[in-house]
XYZ file of N, CA and C in Angstrom:
618
model
N -18.582 25.642 -12.022
C -18.803 24.219 -12.150
C -18.139 23.175 -10.903
N -17.883 22.884 -10.588
C -18.007 21.939 -8.970
C -16.827 20.563 -9.222
N -16.451 20.364 -10.565
C -15.104 19.493 -11.023
C -14.428 19.865 -12.193
N -13.199 20.034 -12.548
C -12.598 20.216 -13.427
C -12.772 18.774 -14.291
N -12.572 18.045 -13.087
C -12.331 16.839 -14.515
C -13.137 15.528 -13.520
N -13.872 14.520 -14.642
C -14.684 13.973 -13.791
C -13.926 12.515 -14.596
N -13.677 11.348 -13.503
C -12.792 10.392 -13.824
C -14.281 9.235 -14.680
N -14.866 8.302 -15.978
C -15.509 7.581 -15.568
C -15.017 6.228 -16.068
N -15.428 5.255 -15.370
C -15.411 3.924 -15.541
C -15.568 2.794 -16.317
N -15.694 2.227 -16.908
C -16.455 0.894 -17.485
C -17.642 0.323 -16.446
N -18.503 -0.447 -17.180
C -19.451 -1.227 -16.934
C -18.410 -2.303 -15.150
N -19.557 -2.702 -14.506
C -18.671 -3.751 -13.577
C -18.910 -4.572 -13.587
N -18.750 -5.744 -14.257
C -19.138 -6.983 -14.699
C -19.017 -8.145 -13.469
N -19.680 -9.528 -13.905
C -19.178 -10.402 -12.313
C -17.870 -11.430 -13.036
N -17.909 -12.072 -12.724
C -16.290 -13.048 -12.783
C -16.347 -13.622 -14.003
N -17.488 -14.100 -14.724
C -17.962 -14.607 -16.196
C -17.790 -12.998 -17.346
N -17.497 -12.209 -16.746
C -18.020 -10.587 -17.353
C -19.385 -10.559 -18.439
N -20.242 -11.249 -17.140
C -21.793 -11.485 -17.219
C -22.232 -10.113 -16.574
N -23.251 -9.455 -17.066
C -23.708 -8.259 -16.573
C -24.667 -8.605 -15.076
N -24.269 -7.802 -14.360
C -25.161 -8.017 -13.397
C -26.286 -7.768 -12.968
N -27.161 -8.723 -12.726
C -28.891 -8.209 -12.466
C -28.973 -9.131 -11.512
N -30.211 -8.425 -11.068
C -30.760 -9.660 -10.016
C -31.621 -10.577 -10.273
N -32.021 -10.503 -11.255
C -33.008 -11.870 -12.264
C -31.822 -13.497 -12.314
N -30.390 -12.419 -12.835
C -29.322 -13.518 -12.241
C -28.908 -13.999 -11.928
N -29.311 -13.894 -10.692
C -28.600 -13.957 -9.124
C -26.774 -13.662 -8.843
N -26.247 -12.617 -9.812
C -24.821 -12.516 -9.787
C -24.760 -11.092 -9.301
N -25.331 -10.304 -8.621
C -24.949 -8.850 -8.109
C -24.357 -9.181 -6.716
N -23.182 -8.542 -6.709
C -22.668 -7.926 -5.458
C -22.980 -6.685 -4.804
N -23.296 -7.360 -3.505
C -23.682 -6.004 -2.614
C -22.455 -5.420 -2.098
N -21.603 -4.394 -2.693
C -20.591 -3.533 -2.153
C -20.795 -3.527 -0.569
N -21.338 -2.861 -0.189
C -21.765 -2.560 1.222
C -21.758 -4.118 1.935
N -22.835 -5.114 1.303
C -22.483 -6.338 2.419
C -21.109 -6.932 2.380
N -20.574 -6.884 1.253
C -19.629 -7.601 0.914
C -18.493 -6.850 1.381
N -17.890 -5.769 1.444
C -17.536 -4.538 2.501
C -17.302 -5.595 4.091
N -18.557 -5.707 4.239
C -18.703 -5.946 5.708
C -18.158 -6.935 6.374
N -17.996 -8.164 5.200
C -17.422 -9.408 5.594
C -15.331 -9.035 4.731
N -15.759 -8.523 4.021
C -13.660 -8.368 3.445
C -13.272 -6.970 4.156
N -13.750 -5.916 4.584
C -13.295 -4.424 4.104
C -13.541 -3.966 2.895
N -13.630 -2.423 3.562
C -14.116 -1.638 2.396
C -12.376 -1.558 1.857
N -11.543 -0.984 2.025
C -9.937 -1.343 1.291
C -10.541 -2.393 0.344
N -10.484 -3.857 0.685
C -10.054 -4.990 -0.007
C -11.313 -4.353 -1.101
N -12.177 -3.848 -0.709
C -13.150 -3.422 -1.850
C -12.891 -2.726 -3.191
N -12.273 -1.642 -2.304
C -11.552 -0.279 -3.595
C -11.237 -1.245 -3.852
N -9.996 -2.170 -4.030
C -8.352 -2.167 -4.765
C -9.067 -3.212 -5.840
N -10.278 -4.331 -5.477
C -10.788 -4.727 -6.454
C -10.956 -4.448 -7.210
N -12.014 -3.302 -7.153
C -12.820 -2.305 -7.959
C -11.462 -1.966 -9.062
N -10.508 -0.877 -9.028
C -9.132 -0.584 -8.972
C -8.543 -1.345 -10.240
N -7.860 -2.256 -9.246
C -7.119 -3.288 -10.478
C -7.461 -3.420 -11.215
N -7.298 -3.735 -12.682
C -7.543 -4.623 -13.639
C -8.615 -3.325 -14.585
N -9.029 -2.218 -13.675
C -9.884 -1.634 -14.682
C -8.919 -0.843 -15.281
N -9.500 -1.179 -16.888
C -8.549 -0.674 -17.330
C -9.215 0.502 -18.277
N -8.840 2.273 -18.932
C -9.760 2.954 -19.350
C -10.179 1.964 -20.901
N -11.963 2.646 -20.597
C -12.110 2.337 -21.557
C -12.891 0.364 -22.383
N -12.897 0.171 -20.848
C -13.067 -1.256 -20.644
C -14.097 -1.690 -19.578
N -14.963 -2.452 -19.779
C -15.356 -3.258 -18.510
C -14.888 -3.839 -17.593
N -15.195 -3.987 -16.140
C -14.043 -4.415 -15.103
C -15.097 -5.811 -14.638
N -14.188 -6.599 -14.705
C -14.858 -7.987 -13.547
C -14.675 -7.974 -11.976
N -16.225 -8.452 -11.919
C -15.767 -8.607 -9.865
C -16.022 -9.883 -9.565
N -15.548 -9.832 -8.080
C -15.965 -11.430 -7.696
C -15.466 -11.106 -6.132
N -15.966 -12.577 -5.283
C -15.724 -12.678 -4.347
C -14.050 -12.987 -3.499
N -13.850 -13.813 -4.864
C -12.441 -13.765 -4.607
C -11.779 -13.265 -5.433
N -11.642 -11.971 -5.989
C -10.884 -11.675 -5.590
C -10.962 -10.652 -4.697
N -11.686 -9.657 -4.147
C -12.075 -8.954 -3.153
C -10.939 -9.869 -2.014
N -11.270 -11.119 -1.659
C -10.913 -12.261 -1.227
C -9.408 -12.076 -1.060
N -8.716 -11.890 -2.465
C -7.504 -12.011 -2.302
C -6.910 -10.451 -1.785
N -7.244 -9.225 -1.907
C -7.090 -8.309 -1.102
C -7.516 -8.117 -0.022
N -8.460 -8.543 0.225
C -8.368 -8.432 2.361
C -7.145 -9.508 2.213
N -6.762 -10.447 1.830
C -4.973 -11.028 2.300
C -4.200 -10.217 2.320
N -4.092 -8.946 0.816
C -3.546 -7.977 0.928
C -3.199 -7.388 2.469
N -4.375 -6.852 2.621
C -4.533 -5.718 3.948
C -4.300 -6.505 5.011
N -4.744 -8.017 5.112
C -3.618 -8.804 6.557
C -1.990 -8.691 6.434
N -1.730 -9.041 5.140
C -0.049 -8.450 4.609
C 0.054 -7.024 5.092
N -0.473 -6.704 4.787
C -0.035 -4.938 5.508
C -0.014 -4.972 6.973
N -1.343 -5.260 7.407
C -1.405 -5.714 9.432
C -0.131 -6.136 9.935
N 0.492 -7.514 8.868
C 1.506 -7.989 9.715
C 2.915 -7.657 9.490
N 2.802 -7.138 8.448
C 3.892 -6.338 8.578
C 4.420 -5.352 9.445
N 3.289 -4.351 9.532
C 2.883 -3.201 10.636
C 3.302 -3.792 11.581
N 2.521 -5.254 12.285
C 2.984 -5.242 13.912
C 4.311 -5.612 13.883
N 5.653 -7.032 12.776
C 6.108 -6.538 12.573
C 7.650 -5.105 12.942
N 6.960 -4.416 12.204
C 7.950 -2.834 12.313
C 7.928 -2.396 13.459
N 6.373 -2.516 14.017
C 6.452 -1.605 15.011
C 6.529 -2.344 17.007
N 6.568 -3.747 16.764
C 7.538 -4.324 17.629
C 8.889 -4.335 17.831
N 9.729 -3.491 17.084
C 10.822 -2.950 16.471
C 11.449 -2.187 16.633
N 10.399 -1.574 15.944
C 10.250 0.188 16.022
C 9.766 0.940 16.926
N 9.760 1.379 17.748
C 8.469 1.888 18.963
C 8.901 3.077 19.104
N 9.464 3.946 18.824
C 10.200 5.464 19.338
C 10.494 5.335 18.008
N 10.844 7.449 17.762
C 12.113 7.878 16.815
C 12.829 7.716 16.854
N 13.651 6.686 15.391
C 15.091 6.746 15.766
C 15.729 7.898 15.643
N 17.063 8.331 16.103
C 18.053 9.026 16.006
C 19.146 8.944 14.782
N 18.788 9.731 14.550
C 19.380 9.402 11.975
C 21.206 9.960 13.164
N 21.419 10.487 14.171
C 23.388 10.440 14.517
C 23.910 8.964 14.694
N 22.651 7.820 14.630
C 23.253 6.709 14.928
C 22.876 5.612 13.348
N 22.502 6.540 12.369
C 22.195 5.543 11.293
C 23.328 5.662 10.393
N 23.726 5.015 9.885
C 24.319 4.356 8.551
C 24.732 3.869 7.851
N 23.471 4.478 6.397
C 22.921 2.988 5.231
C 24.395 3.171 4.163
N 24.205 1.428 4.272
C 25.313 0.994 3.755
C 24.576 1.077 2.194
N 25.824 0.193 1.125
C 24.961 -0.142 -0.130
C 23.450 -0.613 -0.444
N 23.929 -1.733 0.937
C 22.548 -2.122 -0.422
C 21.488 -1.139 0.392
N 20.836 -0.850 2.016
C 20.029 0.100 1.686
C 19.709 1.160 1.308
N 21.346 1.660 0.406
C 21.036 2.203 -0.405
C 20.366 2.739 -1.334
N 20.223 1.150 -2.154
C 19.942 0.525 -3.511
C 18.267 0.483 -3.140
N 18.041 0.010 -1.635
C 16.351 -0.633 -1.739
C 16.257 1.194 -1.029
N 16.231 1.885 -0.619
C 15.763 3.064 -0.609
C 15.784 4.372 -2.079
N 16.434 3.798 -3.104
C 16.282 3.660 -4.356
C 15.038 3.679 -5.430
N 15.038 2.079 -4.795
C 13.827 1.582 -5.371
C 12.597 2.464 -4.868
N 12.812 2.320 -3.619
C 11.776 3.398 -2.885
C 10.690 4.501 -3.763
N 11.821 5.183 -3.212
C 11.684 6.799 -4.319
C 11.341 6.697 -6.107
N 11.715 4.975 -6.348
C 11.629 4.944 -8.120
C 9.712 4.404 -7.815
N 9.760 4.174 -6.610
C 8.292 3.385 -7.145
C 6.935 4.339 -6.473
N 7.954 5.595 -5.578
C 7.014 6.728 -5.618
C 6.715 8.151 -6.740
N 8.248 7.884 -7.916
C 8.115 8.785 -8.796
C 6.866 8.509 -9.698
N 6.838 6.593 -9.789
C 5.775 6.161 -10.765
C 4.669 6.123 -10.427
N 4.514 5.760 -8.879
C 2.885 6.053 -8.447
C 2.505 7.568 -8.841
N 3.456 8.423 -8.644
C 2.728 9.635 -8.618
C 2.512 10.182 -9.984
N 3.255 9.887 -11.222
C 2.742 9.787 -12.634
C 1.927 9.684 -12.848
N 1.336 7.886 -12.801
C 0.332 7.060 -12.657
C -0.719 7.619 -12.324
N -1.099 8.975 -10.806
C -2.004 9.290 -10.560
C -1.812 10.951 -11.519
N -1.005 11.357 -11.680
C -1.653 12.876 -12.013
C -2.159 11.729 -13.741
N -1.630 10.611 -14.284
C -2.618 10.692 -16.124
C -3.292 9.648 -15.745
N -3.932 9.549 -14.395
C -5.015 9.053 -14.243
C -5.131 7.307 -14.703
N -3.551 7.176 -14.490
C -3.531 5.303 -14.380
C -3.572 4.555 -13.369
N -5.020 4.813 -12.903
C -4.987 4.432 -10.880
C -4.847 2.469 -10.867
N -5.316 2.590 -11.984
C -4.912 0.679 -11.953
C -3.331 0.005 -12.100
N -2.909 0.947 -12.215
C -1.674 0.434 -13.031
C -0.530 1.297 -11.417
N -1.168 2.070 -11.015
C -0.552 2.657 -9.268
C -0.524 1.586 -8.334
N -2.151 1.091 -8.393
C -2.598 0.138 -7.702
C -1.430 -1.257 -7.636
N -2.060 -1.753 -8.785
C -1.470 -3.013 -9.007
C 0.582 -2.918 -8.507
N 0.819 -1.795 -8.787
C 2.281 -1.754 -8.613
C 2.428 -1.789 -7.146
N 1.692 -0.672 -6.841
C 2.166 -0.919 -5.105
C 1.768 -2.238 -4.443
N 1.078 -3.090 -4.845
C 0.348 -4.131 -5.001
C 1.802 -5.528 -4.483
N 2.519 -5.494 -6.008
C 3.391 -6.471 -5.848
C 4.729 -5.709 -5.575
N 4.809 -4.384 -5.279
C 6.229 -3.912 -4.209
C 6.209 -4.108 -2.973
N 4.731 -3.828 -2.625
C 4.687 -3.833 -1.153
C 4.545 -5.643 -0.661
N 4.678 -6.478 -1.612
C 4.146 -7.773 -1.105
C 5.484 -8.353 -1.514
N 6.279 -8.351 -2.753
C 7.349 -9.096 -2.965
C 8.146 -8.312 -2.791
N 8.345 -7.418 -2.582
C 9.842 -6.804 -2.055
C 9.992 -6.410 -1.187
N 9.092 -5.169 -0.844
C 9.142 -4.920 0.607
C 9.024 -6.109 1.618
N 7.812 -6.474 1.781
C 7.875 -7.612 3.150
C 8.373 -8.775 2.487
N 8.652 -9.306 1.095
C 9.416 -10.517 1.187
C 10.813 -10.748 1.061
N 11.310 -9.311 0.876
C 13.346 -9.062 0.673
C 13.497 -7.850 1.441
N 13.447 -6.337 1.553
C 13.460 -5.632 2.688
C 13.663 -6.202 4.167
N 11.720 -6.712 4.761
C 11.740 -6.993 5.386
C 12.553 -8.117 6.223
N 12.902 -9.332 4.942
C 13.871 -10.167 5.453
C 14.958 -9.712 5.640
N 15.486 -8.990 4.729
C 17.382 -8.653 4.850
C 17.204 -7.457 5.964
N 16.666 -6.730 6.617
C 16.309 -6.158 8.000
C 16.519 -7.073 9.187
N 16.379 -8.538 9.516
C 16.108 -9.559 10.131
C 17.152 -9.428 11.244
N 18.232 -9.552 10.026
C 19.707 -10.167 10.651
C 20.096 -8.465 11.243
N 19.870 -7.606 10.514
C 20.398 -6.493 11.409
C 19.675 -5.941 12.665
N 18.461 -6.045 12.635
C 17.378 -6.244 14.138
C 17.739 -7.267 14.882
N 18.844 -8.478 15.150
C 19.201 -9.035 15.991
C 20.407 -8.487 16.880
N 21.119 -7.620 15.683
C 21.751 -6.674 16.679
C 21.852 -6.210 18.272
N 22.204 -5.705 18.744
C 22.451 -5.251 20.470
C 21.823 -3.651 20.200
N 20.918 -3.549 21.717
C 20.298 -1.725 20.947
C 20.880 -1.286 20.560
N 20.624 0.034 20.296
C 21.919 1.177 19.955
C 22.834 1.147 19.041
N 22.720 -0.158 18.827
C 23.722 -0.408 17.642
C 23.740 0.544 15.943
N 24.320 0.248 15.536
C 24.527 1.372 14.141
C 23.057 0.387 13.681
N 24.049 -0.700 12.806
C 23.099 -2.213 12.387
C 21.583 -2.006 12.638
N 21.126 -2.143 13.685
C 19.813 -2.395 14.342
C 19.094 -0.853 14.401
N 19.952 0.704 14.546
C 19.248 2.440 14.186
C 19.240 1.968 12.459
N 19.863 1.353 12.106
C 20.038 1.563 10.390
C 18.323 1.019 9.957
N 18.673 -0.158 10.245
C 17.330 -1.225 10.126
C 16.271 -0.303 10.893
N 16.180 0.139 11.573
C 15.158 0.753 12.232
C 14.140 1.307 10.904
N 15.251 2.771 11.106
C 15.072 3.590 10.403
C 14.816 3.301 8.961
N 15.080 2.708 8.257
C 14.811 1.852 7.135
C 13.770 1.628 7.146
N 13.017 0.497 7.860
C 11.519 -0.299 7.736
C 10.860 1.523 8.188
N 11.325 1.935 8.727
C 10.554 3.270 8.838
C 10.147 4.070 7.859
N 11.512 4.389 6.961
C 10.983 4.999 6.233
C 9.936 4.564 5.403
N 10.425 3.750 4.892
C 9.489 2.415 4.082
C 8.239 2.587 4.516
N 8.117 2.039 5.862
C 6.477 2.073 6.311
C 6.138 3.147 5.941
N 6.459 4.109 6.315
C 5.901 5.985 5.747
C 5.428 6.095 5.223
N 6.484 5.901 3.888
C 5.851 6.243 2.736
C 5.313 5.925 1.590
N 5.203 4.198 2.228
C 4.265 3.521 1.370
C 2.555 3.614 1.895
N 2.316 3.876 3.239
C 1.416 3.978 3.700
C 0.667 5.435 3.238
N 1.601 6.171 3.056
C 0.855 7.539 1.909
C 0.614 7.004 0.368
N 1.342 6.780 0.162
C 0.946 5.934 -1.248
C -0.255 5.146 -1.569
N -0.677 4.291 -0.645
C -1.217 3.472 -0.694
C -2.697 3.672 -0.570
N -2.579 4.986 0.436
C -3.742 5.962 1.266
C -5.282 5.710 -0.123
N -4.060 6.758 -1.406
C -5.663 7.019 -2.289
C -6.702 5.064 -2.209
N -5.794 4.150 -2.453
C -6.707 2.872 -2.764
C -7.102 3.025 -1.599
N -6.215 2.631 -0.322
C -6.606 2.011 0.984
C -6.571 3.295 1.990
N -7.889 4.284 1.924
C -7.467 4.798 2.833
C -7.900 4.235 4.548
N -8.618 3.645 4.699
C -8.863 2.848 6.368
C -7.786 2.069 6.810
N -7.144 1.555 6.653
C -5.891 0.554 6.848
C -4.805 1.610 6.646
N -4.935 2.230 6.178
C -3.228 2.751 5.855
C -2.993 3.945 6.647
N -4.367 5.492 7.742
C -4.723 5.950 8.295
C -4.585 5.445 10.035
N -5.300 4.391 9.410
C -5.100 3.333 11.029
C -3.645 2.820 11.710
N -2.908 2.539 10.859
C -1.679 2.366 10.446
C -0.879 3.407 11.102
N -0.436 4.983 9.944
C -0.213 5.862 10.512
C -0.462 6.373 11.453
N -1.576 5.763 12.277
C -1.232 7.061 13.618
C -0.535 6.235 14.397
N -0.367 5.103 14.275
C 0.856 4.716 14.730
C 2.275 4.461 14.779
N 2.705 4.391 13.657
C 3.722 4.773 14.157
C 4.448 5.245 14.331
N 6.135 5.532 14.900
C 6.755 6.603 15.647
C 6.757 7.077 14.884
N 6.313 8.407 14.369
C 7.211 9.324 14.151
C 5.838 10.820 14.372
N 7.207 11.675 13.648
C 6.367 13.905 14.268
C 5.695 13.647 12.679
N 4.260 13.041 13.297
C 3.037 13.338 12.541
C 1.925 14.509 13.073
N 2.075 15.563 12.895
C 1.110 16.474 13.595
C 0.189 16.086 12.593
N -0.168 15.969 11.860
C -1.580 15.654 10.797
C -1.486 14.379 9.968
N -2.851 13.898 10.323
C -3.873 12.830 9.989
C -3.309 12.532 8.759
N -2.781 11.126 7.896
C -2.836 11.113 6.397
C -3.282 11.200 5.547
N -4.701 11.394 5.677
C -5.090 12.510 5.093
C -4.996 14.036 4.033
N -4.412 14.966 5.528
C -3.707 15.913 4.414
C -2.065 16.001 5.027
N -1.341 14.784 4.722
C -0.172 14.872 5.279
C 0.349 15.312 3.910
N 1.733 15.463 3.074
C 2.320 16.165 2.034
C 2.328 14.563 1.498
N 2.451 14.468 -0.016
C 2.703 13.709 -1.105
C 4.317 14.025 -1.067
N 5.243 12.641 -0.770
C 6.201 13.016 -0.680
C 6.795 13.267 -2.349
N 7.896 13.626 -2.370
C 8.195 14.437 -3.976
C 9.517 13.509 -4.214
């Protein structure tokens, strides 16, 4: 038996929830649309909202939205790499109350994502990661760290901010990898961390 478990999803319908048909002219070619918006965007659009036992709808607008998410990830990555170019020395890091609260939320999203994947709630995991990255990590964590990054080089404040951002980015690339393998793998190769393995075979965070 090649697989112990097989996951069956519903029919993929168009934005009006009509069955795709060449005669209706509502077919979306996944390879063609991936050339335009990227394979990761197509994957996310197919997973999010794909509830078990139901058909899912897909549209170019939905795929474009997840292309924008991929752009958000790239922009956040460029910001982090602009400030964190070498591994952070732990002796210069001191997490305060705010940083510890942020790391607690990171651990929580890790537990939730792990549980959802184990229970095959792929749609929940992908949707939760989307909102966590965009609305919490990018809009709150990174914004809050900008003041600390403005401190002088080598200061505890700046080194702490760099360590926090690197931990968030490292963990989120692992969590996003099952859904967006291409962008996460490319970013992983650029992060200033001691990663001897490619992301595909890196241990899942516990």
